[in-house]
Amino acid sequence: MNNFDYQMFLNGTSDVLSDMFLQGMNSNSNNNNNNNSNNDNNGMSLFNNNHNKPNNNTNNNLNNNLYGPYEGFMKGNMFKNLYEPFRNYRPIQITPRNAQEEALLNLDQTAFAMHEINLYLDNFPDDQNMINQFNEFRKIYDEMLNSYQSKYGPISINNPYMTESPFAWTKDSWPWDRRNF
Amino acid sequence: MWKYEKRLQYPINIKKKDLQMAKYLVEQYGGANGEMAAALRYLNQRYTMPDERGKALLTDIGTEELAHIEMICTMIYQLTKDATIEELKAVGMGGHYAGHDSSLYPTDANGVPFTVAYFAATGDPIADLYEDMAAEQKARAVYENLITMTDDPDVIGPLLWLRQREVVHFNRFKELCDYYKSIGIK
């Protein structure tokens, strides 16, 4: 695994990366060509959330059948051999509007990658490469979850940031009310 | 047991009210091939799967279907939020309002309430897995019908995503079914 790229991914909520994100937002039309050379032609050029890209193109060292977490999440499918597009529809791009949405998108992606490998391993429990891949994502997820919950509020009831009154679990808006992430 | 995570599996942010589309979408909440039927089907069948692989796969896919119920409900909720009685009556949702006000209720697109008669459990893992594969294909087809009934990208995005999940689940069930047949499980 490429530690540098994972660090980029982990730091998705940092101020530095937020600045990169804002720059990306302001120059969408110019930065699509730089990051898509390794992707297939299934519409990835539409995705301008480019600071997730370095990770996407490099974390498949263990298994060439896996998309990166961002591309896999957009498609709803981490496994290249199973992906079936519908007619000429392309996955809809998700554009975070602020650092919190960005952090939640990163968390969603990583949880999805873990879940996809989980389903695969249910059927193929002896695949050590995929077990290693699962654990790489799990480590990232744990750090992302901790970072998100320390800054923005609870995702899980089991977290160390709910010590003050009022109880934080009930304070934050519920997912169906957010009209965002 | 289960634990709730305070997030959707895939983000939903629908900005435009569309009562007609909400009325169609409820098909995948409480309809014959909807997410509620899927979740209950797999979580009910898992106990009699013949080995650890089957018990794991049906538990994990059944659990994901619970998150899909939440996604469909969120879409219906956002599409109908702040609708007036007149707007509801105009799309044929007056009957829904009379019984349920603005709350959600698991029915199909014609208002027929959800029933567990939509799914089976035979105790035969091959028969159950073929039912599961068929259920995923039918749900995929319904999602394709729904996708073609709207041009709102805020609605199409999650529907495409949910459709793709049916594709993945179908393939995982098929792998398990083929494996069981290969080792002689009837």
Tab-separated table of C-alpha atoms in Angstrom:
chain	number	residue	atom	x	y	z
A	1	MET	CA	0.000	0.000	0.000
A	2	ASN	CA	1.129	3.508	-0.664
A	3	ASN	CA	1.297	5.279	2.674
A	4	PHE	CA	1.588	8.721	1.176
A	5	ASP	CA	-1.643	8.353	-0.732
A	6	TYR	CA	-3.460	6.960	2.249
A	7	GLN	CA	-2.287	9.917	4.271
A	8	MET	CA	-3.795	12.192	1.627
A	9	PHE	CA	-7.024	10.300	1.931
A	10	LEU	CA	-7.017	10.402	5.715
A	11	ASN	CA	-6.393	14.102	5.736
A	12	GLY	CA	-9.481	14.802	3.693
A	13	THR	CA	-10.912	16.877	6.506
A	14	SER	CA	-7.801	18.920	7.176
A	15	ASP	CA	-7.596	22.604	6.441
A	16	VAL	CA	-4.946	21.990	3.818
A	17	LEU	CA	-7.173	19.566	1.945
A	18	SER	CA	-10.171	21.811	2.368
A	19	ASP	CA	-8.211	24.519	0.624
A	20	MET	CA	-7.386	22.100	-2.161
A	21	PHE	CA	-11.044	21.228	-2.374
A	22	LEU	CA	-12.096	24.850	-2.632
A	23	GLN	CA	-9.527	25.439	-5.337
A	24	GLY	CA	-10.924	22.450	-7.163
A	25	MET	CA	-14.406	23.850	-6.867
A	26	ASN	CA	-13.310	27.085	-8.444
A	27	SER	CA	-11.614	25.473	-11.396
A	28	ASN	CA	-13.681	22.425	-12.156
A	29	SER	CA	-13.490	22.836	-15.859
A	30	ASN	CA	-9.717	22.876	-15.845
A	31	ASN	CA	-8.744	20.030	-13.590
A	32	ASN	CA	-10.584	17.080	-15.006
A	33	ASN	CA	-7.898	16.056	-17.414
A	34	ASN	CA	-5.170	15.747	-14.852
A	35	ASN	CA	-6.501	12.931	-12.774
A	36	ASN	CA	-8.393	10.590	-15.005
A	37	SER	CA	-5.712	8.921	-17.037
A	38	ASN	CA	-6.055	5.641	-15.161
A	39	ASN	CA	-9.810	5.453	-15.210
A	40	ASP	CA	-12.038	3.671	-17.631
A	41	ASN	CA	-14.500	5.634	-19.740
A	42	ASN	CA	-17.558	5.118	-17.566
A	43	GLY	CA	-18.063	8.786	-16.915
A	44	MET	CA	-15.345	9.363	-14.339
A	45	SER	CA	-14.358	12.587	-16.047
A	46	LEU	CA	-17.554	13.992	-14.557
A	47	PHE	CA	-16.215	13.588	-11.048
A	48	ASN	CA	-14.481	16.700	-9.882
A	49	ASN	CA	-13.870	15.668	-6.294
A	50	ASN	CA	-10.300	15.283	-7.324
A	51	HIS	CA	-8.504	15.343	-4.033
A	52	ASN	CA	-9.832	11.858	-3.460
A	53	LYS	CA	-8.251	10.756	-6.687
A	54	PRO	CA	-4.647	9.981	-5.743
A	55	ASN	CA	-5.830	7.254	-3.453
A	56	ASN	CA	-8.250	5.842	-5.962
A	57	ASN	CA	-5.651	5.107	-8.553
A	58	THR	CA	-3.082	3.537	-6.295
A	59	ASN	CA	-4.816	1.447	-3.687
A	60	ASN	CA	-5.531	-1.471	-5.952
A	61	ASN	CA	-2.108	-3.019	-5.623
A	62	LEU	CA	-3.486	-6.065	-3.899
A	63	ASN	CA	-6.321	-6.712	-6.290
A	64	ASN	CA	-6.712	-5.286	-9.764
A	65	ASN	CA	-10.378	-6.158	-9.738
A	66	LEU	CA	-11.200	-3.414	-7.217
A	67	TYR	CA	-12.110	0.175	-8.040
A	68	GLY	CA	-10.721	2.847	-5.755
A	69	PRO	CA	-13.037	3.858	-2.909
A	70	TYR	CA	-14.306	7.048	-4.569
A	71	GLU	CA	-15.035	5.528	-7.967
A	72	GLY	CA	-16.482	2.380	-6.397
A	73	PHE	CA	-18.725	4.429	-4.133
A	74	MET	CA	-20.024	6.569	-7.002
A	75	LYS	CA	-20.809	3.437	-8.971
A	76	GLY	CA	-22.275	1.494	-6.057
A	77	ASN	CA	-19.929	-1.381	-6.854
A	78	MET	CA	-16.283	-1.914	-5.874
A	79	PHE	CA	-15.769	-4.903	-8.168
A	80	LYS	CA	-14.862	-4.169	-11.782
A	81	ASN	CA	-15.980	-7.608	-12.973
A	82	LEU	CA	-19.470	-7.129	-11.517
A	83	TYR	CA	-20.192	-3.553	-12.650
A	84	GLU	CA	-23.199	-3.219	-14.961
A	85	PRO	CA	-24.155	0.304	-16.076
A	86	PHE	CA	-27.768	1.042	-17.006
A	87	ARG	CA	-28.181	2.147	-20.618
A	88	ASN	CA	-26.324	5.435	-21.058
A	89	TYR	CA	-26.847	6.643	-17.493
A	90	ARG	CA	-23.729	7.598	-15.614
A	91	PRO	CA	-23.224	7.717	-11.849
A	92	ILE	CA	-24.194	11.135	-10.515
A	93	GLN	CA	-21.300	13.141	-9.161
A	94	ILE	CA	-21.416	14.119	-5.512
A	95	THR	CA	-19.974	17.531	-4.764
A	96	PRO	CA	-19.431	18.300	-1.071
A	97	ARG	CA	-20.314	21.866	-0.139
A	98	ASN	CA	-18.201	22.170	2.968
A	99	ALA	CA	-15.578	20.407	5.051
A	100	GLN	CA	-18.146	18.423	7.038
A	101	GLU	CA	-19.790	17.016	3.921
A	102	GLU	CA	-16.360	16.244	2.569
A	103	ALA	CA	-15.471	14.356	5.736
A	104	LEU	CA	-18.730	12.422	5.660
A	105	LEU	CA	-18.262	11.544	1.992
A	106	ASN	CA	-14.826	10.144	2.795
A	107	LEU	CA	-16.315	8.164	5.679
A	108	ASP	CA	-19.155	6.850	3.483
A	109	GLN	CA	-16.705	5.752	0.805
A	110	THR	CA	-14.446	3.910	3.176
A	111	ALA	CA	-17.323	2.204	4.967
A	112	PHE	CA	-18.672	1.144	1.570
A	113	ALA	CA	-15.324	-0.303	0.502
A	114	MET	CA	-15.172	-2.301	3.753
A	115	HIS	CA	-18.721	-3.523	3.282
A	116	GLU	CA	-18.132	-4.619	-0.302
A	117	ILE	CA	-15.062	-6.624	0.696
A	118	ASN	CA	-17.042	-8.000	3.654
A	119	LEU	CA	-19.657	-9.446	1.272
A	120	TYR	CA	-16.911	-10.889	-0.950
A	121	LEU	CA	-15.158	-12.486	2.027
A	122	ASP	CA	-18.419	-14.077	3.175
A	123	ASN	CA	-18.194	-16.171	0.001
A	124	PHE	CA	-14.388	-16.421	-0.200
A	125	PRO	CA	-13.153	-16.467	3.411
A	126	ASP	CA	-9.730	-17.881	2.446
A	127	ASP	CA	-8.626	-14.933	0.268
A	128	GLN	CA	-5.765	-13.489	2.334
A	129	ASN	CA	-5.127	-10.621	-0.100
A	130	MET	CA	-8.679	-9.413	0.317
A	131	ILE	CA	-8.480	-9.851	4.085
A	132	ASN	CA	-5.434	-7.561	3.995
A	133	GLN	CA	-7.346	-5.085	1.823
A	134	PHE	CA	-10.266	-5.172	4.250
A	135	ASN	CA	-7.970	-4.341	7.138
A	136	GLU	CA	-6.357	-1.462	5.263
A	137	PHE	CA	-9.770	0.134	4.790
A	138	ARG	CA	-10.775	-0.664	8.355
A	139	LYS	CA	-7.760	1.205	9.736
A	140	ILE	CA	-8.587	4.235	7.611
A	141	TYR	CA	-12.250	4.045	8.584
A	142	ASP	CA	-11.425	4.012	12.298
A	143	GLU	CA	-9.287	7.128	11.959
A	144	MET	CA	-11.853	8.905	9.766
A	145	LEU	CA	-14.674	8.034	12.148
A	146	ASN	CA	-12.729	9.338	15.114
A	147	SER	CA	-11.811	12.518	13.262
A	148	TYR	CA	-15.399	13.128	12.093
A	149	GLN	CA	-16.981	12.520	15.470
A	150	SER	CA	-14.489	14.753	17.262
A	151	LYS	CA	-15.348	17.647	14.930
A	152	TYR	CA	-18.939	17.285	13.772
A	153	GLY	CA	-20.954	15.043	16.063
A	154	PRO	CA	-21.861	11.407	16.551
A	155	ILE	CA	-22.115	8.755	13.856
A	156	SER	CA	-21.927	5.847	16.312
A	157	ILE	CA	-23.390	5.707	19.808
A	158	ASN	CA	-20.074	4.198	20.907
A	159	ASN	CA	-17.841	7.242	20.782
A	160	PRO	CA	-15.899	9.249	23.350
A	161	TYR	CA	-17.228	12.692	22.407
A	162	MET	CA	-20.622	12.640	24.125
A	163	THR	CA	-19.689	13.709	27.631
A	164	GLU	CA	-21.481	17.053	27.877
A	165	SER	CA	-25.107	18.146	28.278
A	166	PRO	CA	-27.254	18.035	26.220
A	167	PHE	CA	-26.477	14.499	25.113
A	168	ALA	CA	-24.892	14.866	21.675
A	169	TRP	CA	-26.659	11.822	20.151
A	170	THR	CA	-29.970	13.691	20.091
A	171	LYS	CA	-28.551	17.110	19.309
A	172	ASP	CA	-27.344	16.646	15.760
A	173	SER	CA	-29.857	16.461	12.895
A	174	TRP	CA	-30.980	13.055	11.632
A	175	PRO	CA	-29.872	11.777	8.230
A	176	TRP	CA	-33.232	12.210	6.499
A	177	ASP	CA	-33.442	15.816	7.671
A	178	ARG	CA	-30.013	16.896	6.557
A	179	ARG	CA	-30.833	17.269	2.884
A	180	ASN	CA	-27.154	16.838	2.450
A	181	PHE	CA	-24.817	14.081	3.528
B	1	MET	CA	-28.298	-7.437	17.470
B	2	TRP	CA	-27.929	-4.270	15.462
B	3	LYS	CA	-26.449	-0.823	16.008
B	4	TYR	CA	-27.554	2.312	14.213
B	5	GLU	CA	-25.103	4.601	12.428
B	6	LYS	CA	-26.317	8.143	12.131
B	7	ARG	CA	-25.702	8.461	8.395
B	8	LEU	CA	-27.152	7.200	5.120
B	9	GLN	CA	-25.300	4.518	3.206
B	10	TYR	CA	-25.286	6.890	0.212
B	11	PRO	CA	-26.056	10.623	0.420
B	12	ILE	CA	-29.537	11.913	-0.493
B	13	ASN	CA	-30.214	15.595	-1.009
B	14	ILE	CA	-33.443	16.143	-2.956
B	15	LYS	CA	-34.218	19.823	-3.383
B	16	LYS	CA	-37.323	19.671	-5.596
B	17	LYS	CA	-40.720	18.547	-4.322
B	18	ASP	CA	-42.219	15.841	-6.563
B	19	LEU	CA	-45.270	14.105	-5.106
B	20	GLN	CA	-45.910	12.007	-8.194
B	21	MET	CA	-42.411	10.514	-8.072
B	22	ALA	CA	-42.771	9.882	-4.338
B	23	LYS	CA	-45.945	7.963	-5.050
B	24	TYR	CA	-44.077	5.751	-7.529
B	25	LEU	CA	-40.999	5.351	-5.303
B	26	VAL	CA	-43.013	3.867	-2.452
B	27	GLU	CA	-43.093	0.713	-4.601
B	28	GLN	CA	-39.535	0.046	-3.411
B	29	TYR	CA	-40.503	0.658	0.224
B	30	GLY	CA	-43.495	-1.643	0.698
B	31	GLY	CA	-43.951	-3.266	-2.730
B	32	ALA	CA	-43.462	-6.928	-3.665
B	33	ASN	CA	-39.863	-6.407	-4.796
B	34	GLY	CA	-39.033	-3.587	-2.408
B	35	GLU	CA	-36.343	-3.141	0.189
B	36	MET	CA	-38.521	-4.127	3.154
B	37	ALA	CA	-39.323	-7.476	1.513
B	38	ALA	CA	-35.629	-7.935	0.749
B	39	ALA	CA	-34.456	-7.225	4.305
B	40	LEU	CA	-37.047	-9.488	5.899
B	41	ARG	CA	-36.506	-12.236	3.305
B	42	TYR	CA	-32.755	-12.570	3.940
B	43	LEU	CA	-32.827	-11.947	7.672
B	44	ASN	CA	-35.522	-14.621	7.980
B	45	GLN	CA	-33.856	-17.183	5.709
B	46	ARG	CA	-30.391	-16.907	7.246
B	47	TYR	CA	-31.061	-19.193	10.220
B	48	THR	CA	-31.326	-22.308	8.071
B	49	MET	CA	-28.420	-21.659	5.712
B	50	PRO	CA	-26.248	-24.798	5.767
B	51	ASP	CA	-22.868	-23.251	6.655
B	52	GLU	CA	-21.068	-20.165	7.925
B	53	ARG	CA	-20.783	-18.628	4.453
B	54	GLY	CA	-24.524	-18.589	3.902
B	55	LYS	CA	-25.283	-17.377	7.408
B	56	ALA	CA	-22.748	-14.559	6.972
B	57	LEU	CA	-23.871	-13.497	3.489
B	58	LEU	CA	-27.590	-13.401	4.268
B	59	THR	CA	-26.941	-11.551	7.525
B	60	ASP	CA	-24.735	-8.959	5.844
B	61	ILE	CA	-26.898	-8.394	2.761
B	62	GLY	CA	-30.056	-8.382	4.916
B	63	THR	CA	-28.448	-5.724	7.086
B	64	GLU	CA	-27.561	-3.624	4.042
B	65	GLU	CA	-31.190	-3.836	2.904
B	66	LEU	CA	-32.198	-2.131	6.168
B	67	ALA	CA	-30.008	0.785	5.126
B	68	HIS	CA	-31.734	0.767	1.716
B	69	ILE	CA	-35.147	1.019	3.399
B	70	GLU	CA	-33.795	4.133	5.099
B	71	MET	CA	-32.600	5.551	1.771
B	72	ILE	CA	-35.949	4.970	0.030
B	73	CYS	CA	-37.825	6.458	3.000
B	74	THR	CA	-35.525	9.486	3.004
B	75	MET	CA	-36.234	10.034	-0.691
B	76	ILE	CA	-40.017	9.784	-0.191
B	77	TYR	CA	-39.820	12.047	2.855
B	78	GLN	CA	-37.821	14.721	1.044
B	79	LEU	CA	-39.955	14.540	-2.126
B	80	THR	CA	-43.166	15.088	-0.117
B	81	LYS	CA	-41.965	17.502	2.546
B	82	ASP	CA	-44.242	20.522	3.047
B	83	ALA	CA	-46.831	19.271	0.544
B	84	THR	CA	-50.296	20.789	0.907
B	85	ILE	CA	-53.521	18.773	1.017
B	86	GLU	CA	-54.442	20.138	-2.397
B	87	GLU	CA	-51.120	19.029	-3.855
B	88	LEU	CA	-51.545	15.560	-2.357
B	89	LYS	CA	-55.084	15.244	-3.717
B	90	ALA	CA	-53.912	16.339	-7.145
B	91	VAL	CA	-51.627	13.282	-7.504
B	92	GLY	CA	-54.096	10.835	-5.979
B	93	MET	CA	-52.552	10.846	-2.485
B	94	GLY	CA	-55.725	12.094	-0.792
B	95	GLY	CA	-56.393	8.578	0.459
B	96	HIS	CA	-52.917	8.389	1.891
B	97	TYR	CA	-53.406	11.704	3.660
B	98	ALA	CA	-56.718	10.574	5.141
B	99	GLY	CA	-55.122	7.546	6.751
B	100	HIS	CA	-51.571	8.663	7.397
B	101	ASP	CA	-51.285	12.454	7.125
B	102	SER	CA	-47.685	13.126	6.037
B	103	SER	CA	-46.195	10.011	7.640
B	104	LEU	CA	-44.618	7.244	5.622
B	105	TYR	CA	-46.359	3.907	5.250
B	106	PRO	CA	-45.049	0.754	3.538
B	107	THR	CA	-47.320	0.091	0.583
B	108	ASP	CA	-46.761	-0.473	-3.107
B	109	ALA	CA	-47.257	2.318	-5.641
B	110	ASN	CA	-50.996	1.652	-5.697
B	111	GLY	CA	-51.380	1.861	-1.925
B	112	VAL	CA	-51.601	-1.888	-1.251
B	113	PRO	CA	-50.071	-2.458	2.211
B	114	PHE	CA	-46.890	-4.475	2.629
B	115	THR	CA	-47.307	-8.171	3.353
B	116	VAL	CA	-44.819	-10.944	4.172
B	117	ALA	CA	-46.589	-13.010	1.509
B	118	TYR	CA	-44.142	-11.240	-0.845
B	119	PHE	CA	-41.343	-13.576	0.209
B	120	ALA	CA	-40.783	-17.251	0.875
B	121	ALA	CA	-38.651	-19.484	3.068
B	122	THR	CA	-38.497	-23.153	2.141
B	123	GLY	CA	-35.710	-24.420	4.390
B	124	ASP	CA	-33.976	-25.605	1.210
B	125	PRO	CA	-30.885	-23.430	0.695
B	126	ILE	CA	-30.821	-23.866	-3.087
B	127	ALA	CA	-34.510	-22.986	-3.438
B	128	ASP	CA	-34.122	-20.015	-1.091
B	129	LEU	CA	-31.041	-18.728	-2.925
B	130	TYR	CA	-32.795	-18.963	-6.287
B	131	GLU	CA	-35.614	-16.918	-4.800
B	132	ASP	CA	-33.048	-14.396	-3.545
B	133	MET	CA	-31.413	-14.152	-6.974
B	134	ALA	CA	-34.810	-13.633	-8.604
B	135	ALA	CA	-35.708	-10.996	-6.017
B	136	GLU	CA	-32.537	-9.029	-6.804
B	137	GLN	CA	-33.266	-9.158	-10.535
B	138	LYS	CA	-36.864	-8.035	-10.027
B	139	ALA	CA	-35.750	-5.165	-7.794
B	140	ARG	CA	-33.171	-4.167	-10.430
B	141	ALA	CA	-35.923	-4.078	-13.068
B	142	VAL	CA	-38.164	-1.943	-10.840
B	143	TYR	CA	-35.315	0.509	-10.215
B	144	GLU	CA	-34.820	0.784	-13.974
B	145	ASN	CA	-38.527	1.532	-14.408
B	146	LEU	CA	-38.298	4.216	-11.731
B	147	ILE	CA	-35.129	5.780	-13.154
B	148	THR	CA	-36.838	6.293	-16.505
B	149	MET	CA	-39.804	8.026	-14.813
B	150	THR	CA	-37.860	11.093	-13.606
B	151	ASP	CA	-35.306	13.567	-14.888
B	152	ASP	CA	-34.217	14.900	-11.482
B	153	PRO	CA	-30.529	14.011	-10.959
B	154	ASP	CA	-31.050	14.196	-7.169
B	155	VAL	CA	-33.437	11.247	-7.571
B	156	ILE	CA	-31.670	9.407	-10.392
B	157	GLY	CA	-28.336	9.306	-8.504
B	158	PRO	CA	-29.541	7.257	-5.509
B	159	LEU	CA	-31.750	5.084	-7.750
B	160	LEU	CA	-28.813	4.201	-10.020
B	161	TRP	CA	-26.788	3.410	-6.938
B	162	LEU	CA	-29.472	1.192	-5.410
B	163	ARG	CA	-29.923	-0.547	-8.777
B	164	GLN	CA	-26.220	-1.359	-8.846
B	165	ARG	CA	-26.457	-2.874	-5.363
B	166	GLU	CA	-29.042	-5.316	-6.735
B	167	VAL	CA	-26.481	-6.331	-9.365
B	168	VAL	CA	-23.813	-6.986	-6.732
B	169	HIS	CA	-26.153	-8.880	-4.410
B	170	PHE	CA	-27.414	-11.047	-7.282
B	171	ASN	CA	-23.844	-12.042	-8.103
B	172	ARG	CA	-22.975	-12.827	-4.472
B	173	PHE	CA	-26.073	-15.003	-4.071
B	174	LYS	CA	-25.235	-16.758	-7.341
B	175	GLU	CA	-21.665	-17.438	-6.188
B	176	LEU	CA	-22.961	-18.965	-2.975
B	177	CYS	CA	-25.582	-21.029	-4.792
B	178	ASP	CA	-22.999	-22.332	-7.288
B	179	TYR	CA	-20.668	-23.185	-4.395
B	180	TYR	CA	-23.361	-25.136	-2.567
B	181	LYS	CA	-24.189	-27.088	-5.685
B	182	SER	CA	-20.489	-27.806	-6.298
B	183	ILE	CA	-20.060	-29.363	-2.854
B	184	GLY	CA	-23.243	-31.398	-3.167
B	185	ILE	CA	-25.619	-29.465	-0.959
B	186	LYS	CA	-28.953	-30.280	-2.445
